[in-house]
Coordinates of N, CA and C in Angstrom, one line a residue:
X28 N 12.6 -19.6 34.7 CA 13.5 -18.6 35.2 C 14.9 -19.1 34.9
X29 N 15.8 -18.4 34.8 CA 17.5 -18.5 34.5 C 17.9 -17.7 35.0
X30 N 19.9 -17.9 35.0 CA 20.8 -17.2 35.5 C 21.6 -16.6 34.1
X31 N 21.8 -15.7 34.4 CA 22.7 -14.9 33.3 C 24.3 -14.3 34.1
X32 N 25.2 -15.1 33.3 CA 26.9 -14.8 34.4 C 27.5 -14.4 32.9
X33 N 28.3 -13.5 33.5 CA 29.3 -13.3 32.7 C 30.7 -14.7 32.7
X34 N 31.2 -15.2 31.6 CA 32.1 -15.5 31.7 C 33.4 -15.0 31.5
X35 N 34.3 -14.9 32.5 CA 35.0 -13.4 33.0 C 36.8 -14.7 32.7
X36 N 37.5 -13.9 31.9 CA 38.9 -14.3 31.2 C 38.1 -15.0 30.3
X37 N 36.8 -15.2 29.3 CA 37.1 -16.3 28.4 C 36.7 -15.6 27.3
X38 N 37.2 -15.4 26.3 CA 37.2 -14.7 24.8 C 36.3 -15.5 23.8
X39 N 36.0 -16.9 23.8 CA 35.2 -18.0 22.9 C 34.5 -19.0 23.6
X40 N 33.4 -18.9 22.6 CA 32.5 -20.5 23.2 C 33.8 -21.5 23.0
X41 N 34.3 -22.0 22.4 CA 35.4 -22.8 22.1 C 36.1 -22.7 23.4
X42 N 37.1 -21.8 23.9 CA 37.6 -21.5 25.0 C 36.8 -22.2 26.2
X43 N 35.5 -21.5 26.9 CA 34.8 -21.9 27.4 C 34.7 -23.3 27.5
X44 N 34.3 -24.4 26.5 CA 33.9 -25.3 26.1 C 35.2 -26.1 26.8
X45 N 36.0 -25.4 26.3 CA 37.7 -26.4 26.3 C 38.2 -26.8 28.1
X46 N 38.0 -25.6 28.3 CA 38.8 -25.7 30.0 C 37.7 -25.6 31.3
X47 N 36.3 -26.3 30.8 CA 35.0 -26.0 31.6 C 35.3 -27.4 32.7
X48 N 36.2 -28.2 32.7 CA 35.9 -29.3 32.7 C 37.4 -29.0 33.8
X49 N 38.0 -28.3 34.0 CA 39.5 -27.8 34.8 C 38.8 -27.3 36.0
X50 N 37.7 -26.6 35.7 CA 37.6 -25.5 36.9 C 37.2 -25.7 38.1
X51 N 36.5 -27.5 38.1 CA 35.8 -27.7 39.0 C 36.7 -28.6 39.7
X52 N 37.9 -28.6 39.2 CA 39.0 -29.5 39.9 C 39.8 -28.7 40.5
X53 N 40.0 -27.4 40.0 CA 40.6 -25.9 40.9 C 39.7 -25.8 42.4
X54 N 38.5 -25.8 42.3 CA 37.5 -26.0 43.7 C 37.8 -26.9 44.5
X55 N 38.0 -28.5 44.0 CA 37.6 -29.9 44.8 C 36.6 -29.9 44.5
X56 N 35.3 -29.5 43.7 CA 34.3 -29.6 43.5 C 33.7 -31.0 42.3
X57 N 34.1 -31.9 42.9 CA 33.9 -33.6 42.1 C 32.7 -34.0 42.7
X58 N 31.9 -34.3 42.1 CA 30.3 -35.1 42.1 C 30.3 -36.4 41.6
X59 N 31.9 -36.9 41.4 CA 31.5 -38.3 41.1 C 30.8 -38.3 39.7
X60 N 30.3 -37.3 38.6 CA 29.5 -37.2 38.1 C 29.7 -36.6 36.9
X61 N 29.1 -37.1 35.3 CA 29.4 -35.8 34.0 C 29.0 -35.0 34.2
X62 N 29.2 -33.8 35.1 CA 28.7 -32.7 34.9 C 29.7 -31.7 35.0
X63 N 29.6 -30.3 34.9 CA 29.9 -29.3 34.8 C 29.5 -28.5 36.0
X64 N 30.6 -27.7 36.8 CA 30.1 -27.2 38.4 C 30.9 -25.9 38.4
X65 N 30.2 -24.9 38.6 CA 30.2 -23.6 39.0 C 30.5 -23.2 39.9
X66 N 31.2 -22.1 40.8 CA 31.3 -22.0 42.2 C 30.8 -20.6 42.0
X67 N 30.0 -20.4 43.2 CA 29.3 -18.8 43.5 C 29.7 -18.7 45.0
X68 N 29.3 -17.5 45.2 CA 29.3 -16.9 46.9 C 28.0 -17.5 47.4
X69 N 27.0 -17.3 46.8 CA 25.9 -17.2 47.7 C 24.7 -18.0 46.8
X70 N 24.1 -19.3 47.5 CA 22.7 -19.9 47.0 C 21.9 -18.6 46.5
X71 N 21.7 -19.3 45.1 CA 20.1 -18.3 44.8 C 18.9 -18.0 45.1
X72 N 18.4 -16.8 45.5 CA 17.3 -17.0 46.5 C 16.2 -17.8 46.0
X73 N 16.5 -17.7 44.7 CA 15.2 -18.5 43.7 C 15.2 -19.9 42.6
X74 N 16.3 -20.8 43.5 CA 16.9 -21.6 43.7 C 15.7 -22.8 43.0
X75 N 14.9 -22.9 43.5 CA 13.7 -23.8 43.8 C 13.2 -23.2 42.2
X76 N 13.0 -22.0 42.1 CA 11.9 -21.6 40.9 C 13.0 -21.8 39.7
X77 N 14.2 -21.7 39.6 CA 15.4 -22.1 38.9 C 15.6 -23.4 38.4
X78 N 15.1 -24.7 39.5 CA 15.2 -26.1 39.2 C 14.0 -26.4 38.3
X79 N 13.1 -25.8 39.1 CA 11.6 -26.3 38.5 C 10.9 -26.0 37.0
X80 N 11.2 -25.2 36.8 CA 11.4 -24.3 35.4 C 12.3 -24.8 34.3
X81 N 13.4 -26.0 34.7 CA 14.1 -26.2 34.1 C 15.0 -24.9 33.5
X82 N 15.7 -24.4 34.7 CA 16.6 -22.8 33.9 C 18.0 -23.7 33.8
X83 N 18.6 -22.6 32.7 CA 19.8 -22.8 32.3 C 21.0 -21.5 32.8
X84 N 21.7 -21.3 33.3 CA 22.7 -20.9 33.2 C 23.3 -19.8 31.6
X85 N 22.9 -18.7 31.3 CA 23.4 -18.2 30.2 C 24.7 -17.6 30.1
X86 N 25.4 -17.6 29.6 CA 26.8 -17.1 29.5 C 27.2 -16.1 28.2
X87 N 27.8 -15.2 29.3 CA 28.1 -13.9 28.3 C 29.7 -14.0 28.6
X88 N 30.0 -14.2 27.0 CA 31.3 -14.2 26.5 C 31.9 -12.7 25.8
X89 N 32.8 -12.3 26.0 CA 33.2 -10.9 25.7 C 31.9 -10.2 24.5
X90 N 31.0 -9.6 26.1 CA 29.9 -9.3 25.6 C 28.6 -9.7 25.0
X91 N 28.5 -10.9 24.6 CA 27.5 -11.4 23.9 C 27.3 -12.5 24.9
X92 N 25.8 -12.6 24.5 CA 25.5 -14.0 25.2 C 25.7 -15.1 24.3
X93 N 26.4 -16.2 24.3 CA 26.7 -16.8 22.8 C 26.2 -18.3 23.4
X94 N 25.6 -18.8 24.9 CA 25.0 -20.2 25.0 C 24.7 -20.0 26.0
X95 N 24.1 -21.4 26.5 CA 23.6 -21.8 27.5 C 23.7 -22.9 28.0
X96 N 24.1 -23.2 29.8 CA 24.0 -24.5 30.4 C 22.6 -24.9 30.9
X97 N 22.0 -26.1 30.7 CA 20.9 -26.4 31.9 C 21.5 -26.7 33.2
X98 N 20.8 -26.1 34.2 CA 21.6 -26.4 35.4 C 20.4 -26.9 36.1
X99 N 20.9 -28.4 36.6 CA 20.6 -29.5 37.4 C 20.3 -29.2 38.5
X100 N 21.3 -28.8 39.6 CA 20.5 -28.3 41.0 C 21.8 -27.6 41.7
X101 N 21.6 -26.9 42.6 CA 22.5 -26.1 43.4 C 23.1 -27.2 44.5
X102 N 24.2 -26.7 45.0 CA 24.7 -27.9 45.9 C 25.3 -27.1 47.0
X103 N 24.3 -26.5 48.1 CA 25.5 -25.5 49.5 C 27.2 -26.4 49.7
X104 N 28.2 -26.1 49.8 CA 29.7 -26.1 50.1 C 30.0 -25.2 50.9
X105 N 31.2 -25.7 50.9 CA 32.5 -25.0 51.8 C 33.8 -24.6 51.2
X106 N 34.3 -24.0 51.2 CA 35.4 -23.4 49.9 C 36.7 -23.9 50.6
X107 N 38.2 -24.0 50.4 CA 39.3 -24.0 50.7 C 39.4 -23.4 51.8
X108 N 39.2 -22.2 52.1 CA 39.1 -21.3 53.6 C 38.1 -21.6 54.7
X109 N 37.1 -22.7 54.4 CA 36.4 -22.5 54.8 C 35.0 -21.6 54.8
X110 N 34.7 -20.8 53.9 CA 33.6 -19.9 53.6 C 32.8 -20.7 53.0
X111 N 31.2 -20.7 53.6 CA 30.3 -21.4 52.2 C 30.0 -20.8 50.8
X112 N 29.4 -21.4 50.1 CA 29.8 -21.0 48.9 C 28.6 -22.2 48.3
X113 N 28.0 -21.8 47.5 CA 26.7 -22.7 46.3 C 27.6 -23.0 45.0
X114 N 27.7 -24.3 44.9 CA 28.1 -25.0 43.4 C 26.8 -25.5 42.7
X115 N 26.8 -24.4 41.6 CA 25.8 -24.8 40.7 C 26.5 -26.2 40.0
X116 N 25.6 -27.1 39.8 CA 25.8 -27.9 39.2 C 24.8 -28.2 37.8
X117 N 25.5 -28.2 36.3 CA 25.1 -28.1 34.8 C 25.4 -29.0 34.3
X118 N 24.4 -29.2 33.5 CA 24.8 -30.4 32.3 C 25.9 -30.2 31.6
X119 N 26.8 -31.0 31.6 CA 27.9 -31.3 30.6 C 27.4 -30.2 28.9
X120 N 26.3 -30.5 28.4 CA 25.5 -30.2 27.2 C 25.8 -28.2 27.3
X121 N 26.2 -27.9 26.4 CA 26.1 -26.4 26.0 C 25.8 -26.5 24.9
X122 N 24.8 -25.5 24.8 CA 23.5 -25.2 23.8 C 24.0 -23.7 23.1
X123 N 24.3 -23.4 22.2 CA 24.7 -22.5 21.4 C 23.3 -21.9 21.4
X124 N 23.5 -20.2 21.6 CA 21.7 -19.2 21.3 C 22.6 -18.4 20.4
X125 N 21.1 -17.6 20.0 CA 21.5 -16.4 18.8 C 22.1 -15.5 19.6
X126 N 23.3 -15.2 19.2 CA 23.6 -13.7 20.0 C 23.2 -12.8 20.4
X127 N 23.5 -12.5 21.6 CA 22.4 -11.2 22.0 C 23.6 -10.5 23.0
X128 N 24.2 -8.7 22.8 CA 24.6 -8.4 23.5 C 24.5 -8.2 24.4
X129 N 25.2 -7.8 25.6 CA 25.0 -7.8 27.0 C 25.9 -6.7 27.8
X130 N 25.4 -5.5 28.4 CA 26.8 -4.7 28.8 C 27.1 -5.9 29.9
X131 N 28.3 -5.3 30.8 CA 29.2 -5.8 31.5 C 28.2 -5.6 33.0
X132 N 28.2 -6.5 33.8 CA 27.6 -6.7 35.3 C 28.6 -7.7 35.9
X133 N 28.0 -7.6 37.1 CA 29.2 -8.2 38.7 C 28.1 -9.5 38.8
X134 N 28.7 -10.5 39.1 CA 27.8 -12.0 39.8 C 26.9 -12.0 39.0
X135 N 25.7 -12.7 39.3 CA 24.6 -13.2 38.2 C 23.4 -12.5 38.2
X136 N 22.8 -12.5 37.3 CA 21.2 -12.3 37.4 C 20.0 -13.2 36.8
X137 N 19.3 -12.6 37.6 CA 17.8 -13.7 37.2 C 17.2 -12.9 35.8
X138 N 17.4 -14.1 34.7 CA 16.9 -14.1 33.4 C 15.3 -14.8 33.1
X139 N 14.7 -13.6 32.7 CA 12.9 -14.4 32.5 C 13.1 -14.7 31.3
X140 N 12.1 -16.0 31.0 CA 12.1 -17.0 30.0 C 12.1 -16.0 28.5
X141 N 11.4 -15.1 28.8 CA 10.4 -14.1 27.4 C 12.0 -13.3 27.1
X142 N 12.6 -13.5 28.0 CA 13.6 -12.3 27.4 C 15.3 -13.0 27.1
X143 N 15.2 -14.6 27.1 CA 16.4 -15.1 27.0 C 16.3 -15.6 25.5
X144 N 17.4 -15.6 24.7 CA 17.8 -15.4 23.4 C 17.2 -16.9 22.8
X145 N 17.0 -17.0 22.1 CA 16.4 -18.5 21.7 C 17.9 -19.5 21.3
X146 N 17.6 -20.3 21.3 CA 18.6 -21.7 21.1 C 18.8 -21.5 19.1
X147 N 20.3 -21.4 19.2 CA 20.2 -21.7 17.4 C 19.6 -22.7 16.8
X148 N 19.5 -22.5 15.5 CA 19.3 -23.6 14.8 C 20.2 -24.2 14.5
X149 N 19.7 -25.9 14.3 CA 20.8 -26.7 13.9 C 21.5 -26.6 12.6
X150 N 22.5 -26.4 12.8 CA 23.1 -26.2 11.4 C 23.7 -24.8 11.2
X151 N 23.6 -24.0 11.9 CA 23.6 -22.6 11.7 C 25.3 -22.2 12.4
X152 N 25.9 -22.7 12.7 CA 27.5 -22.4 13.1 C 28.2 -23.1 12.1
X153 N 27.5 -23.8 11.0 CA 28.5 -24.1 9.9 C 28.1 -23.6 8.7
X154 N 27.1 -22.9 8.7 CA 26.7 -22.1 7.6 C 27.2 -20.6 7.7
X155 N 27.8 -20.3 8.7 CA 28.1 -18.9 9.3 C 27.1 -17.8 9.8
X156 N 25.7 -18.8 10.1 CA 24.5 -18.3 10.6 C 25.2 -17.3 12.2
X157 N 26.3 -17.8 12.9 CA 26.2 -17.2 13.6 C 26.8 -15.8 14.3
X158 N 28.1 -15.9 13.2 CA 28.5 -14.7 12.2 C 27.3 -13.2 12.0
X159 N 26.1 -13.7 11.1 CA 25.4 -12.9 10.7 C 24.2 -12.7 11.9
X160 N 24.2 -13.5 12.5 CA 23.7 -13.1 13.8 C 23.7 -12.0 14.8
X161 N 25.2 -12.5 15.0 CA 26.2 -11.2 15.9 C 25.9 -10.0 15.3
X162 N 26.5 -9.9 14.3 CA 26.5 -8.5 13.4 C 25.1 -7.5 13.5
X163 N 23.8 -8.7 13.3 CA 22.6 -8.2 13.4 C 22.1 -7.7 14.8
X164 N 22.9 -8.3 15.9 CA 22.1 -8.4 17.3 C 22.9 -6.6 17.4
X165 N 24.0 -6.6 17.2 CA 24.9 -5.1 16.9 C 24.0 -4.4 16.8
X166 N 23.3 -4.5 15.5 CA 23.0 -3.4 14.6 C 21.5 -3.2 15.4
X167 N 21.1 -3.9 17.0 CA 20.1 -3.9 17.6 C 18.4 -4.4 16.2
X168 N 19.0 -5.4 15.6 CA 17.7 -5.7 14.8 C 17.4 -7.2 14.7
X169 N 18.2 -8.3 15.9 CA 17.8 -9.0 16.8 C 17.3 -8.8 18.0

């Protein structure tokens, strides 16, 4: 099982990649740890089936799903006001998948394994494999 979020202001995996590392310092959300931390409203109910499965975190970048985080384990918190709030906690590691578009949705959803985009091939973002990807997933013949 996985999560599928929109990433909401970021235009590029590049982008993404660049300022992923800011946001968990905007929270106070420090683990002491290389990782990568998410803040949500609410633990997932399927939390448990999310760790065990080894799910990743998918991210949809202006429309496309363009990678994926493994995500390590949830962490319940407390936000600046006081409100609880679940920090996903992800591997540092982002895994580039084939494109796959995605309309627009609010907070996350639960992504089944059969239906999550496969991981590129290596080599394929410098051959412009992922260029011809996008174009194809468009043309709905990904």
């Amino acid at each position: 099982m996985h999560l599928i979020k929109l990433s909401v202001g970021v235009a590029s995996y590049e982008e993404l990649e660049s300022y992923r590392d800011e946001r968990a310092h905007w929270w106070g959300a420090d683990y002491g740890e290389d990782v990568h931390v998410h803040r949500t409203r609410t633990m997932p109910k399927r939390a448990d089936e999310l760790i065990a499965g080894g799910g990743s975190i998918y991210w949809v970048i202006s429309g496309i799903i363009r990678c994926r985080q493994p995500i390590l384990r949830f962490e319940a918190s407390t936000d600046r006001e006081g409100k609880d709030c679940c920090d996903i906690v992800m591997s540092r590691d982002m895994v580039r998948t084939m494109p796959y578009p995605k309309r627009p949705f609010q907070g996350w959803r639960y992504l089944e394994p059969k239906d999550a985009p496969p991981d590129m091939g290596a080599g394929m973002e410098e051959q412009g494999g992922e260029i011809i990807a996008e174009e194809l997933a468009k043309l709905g013949l990904l």
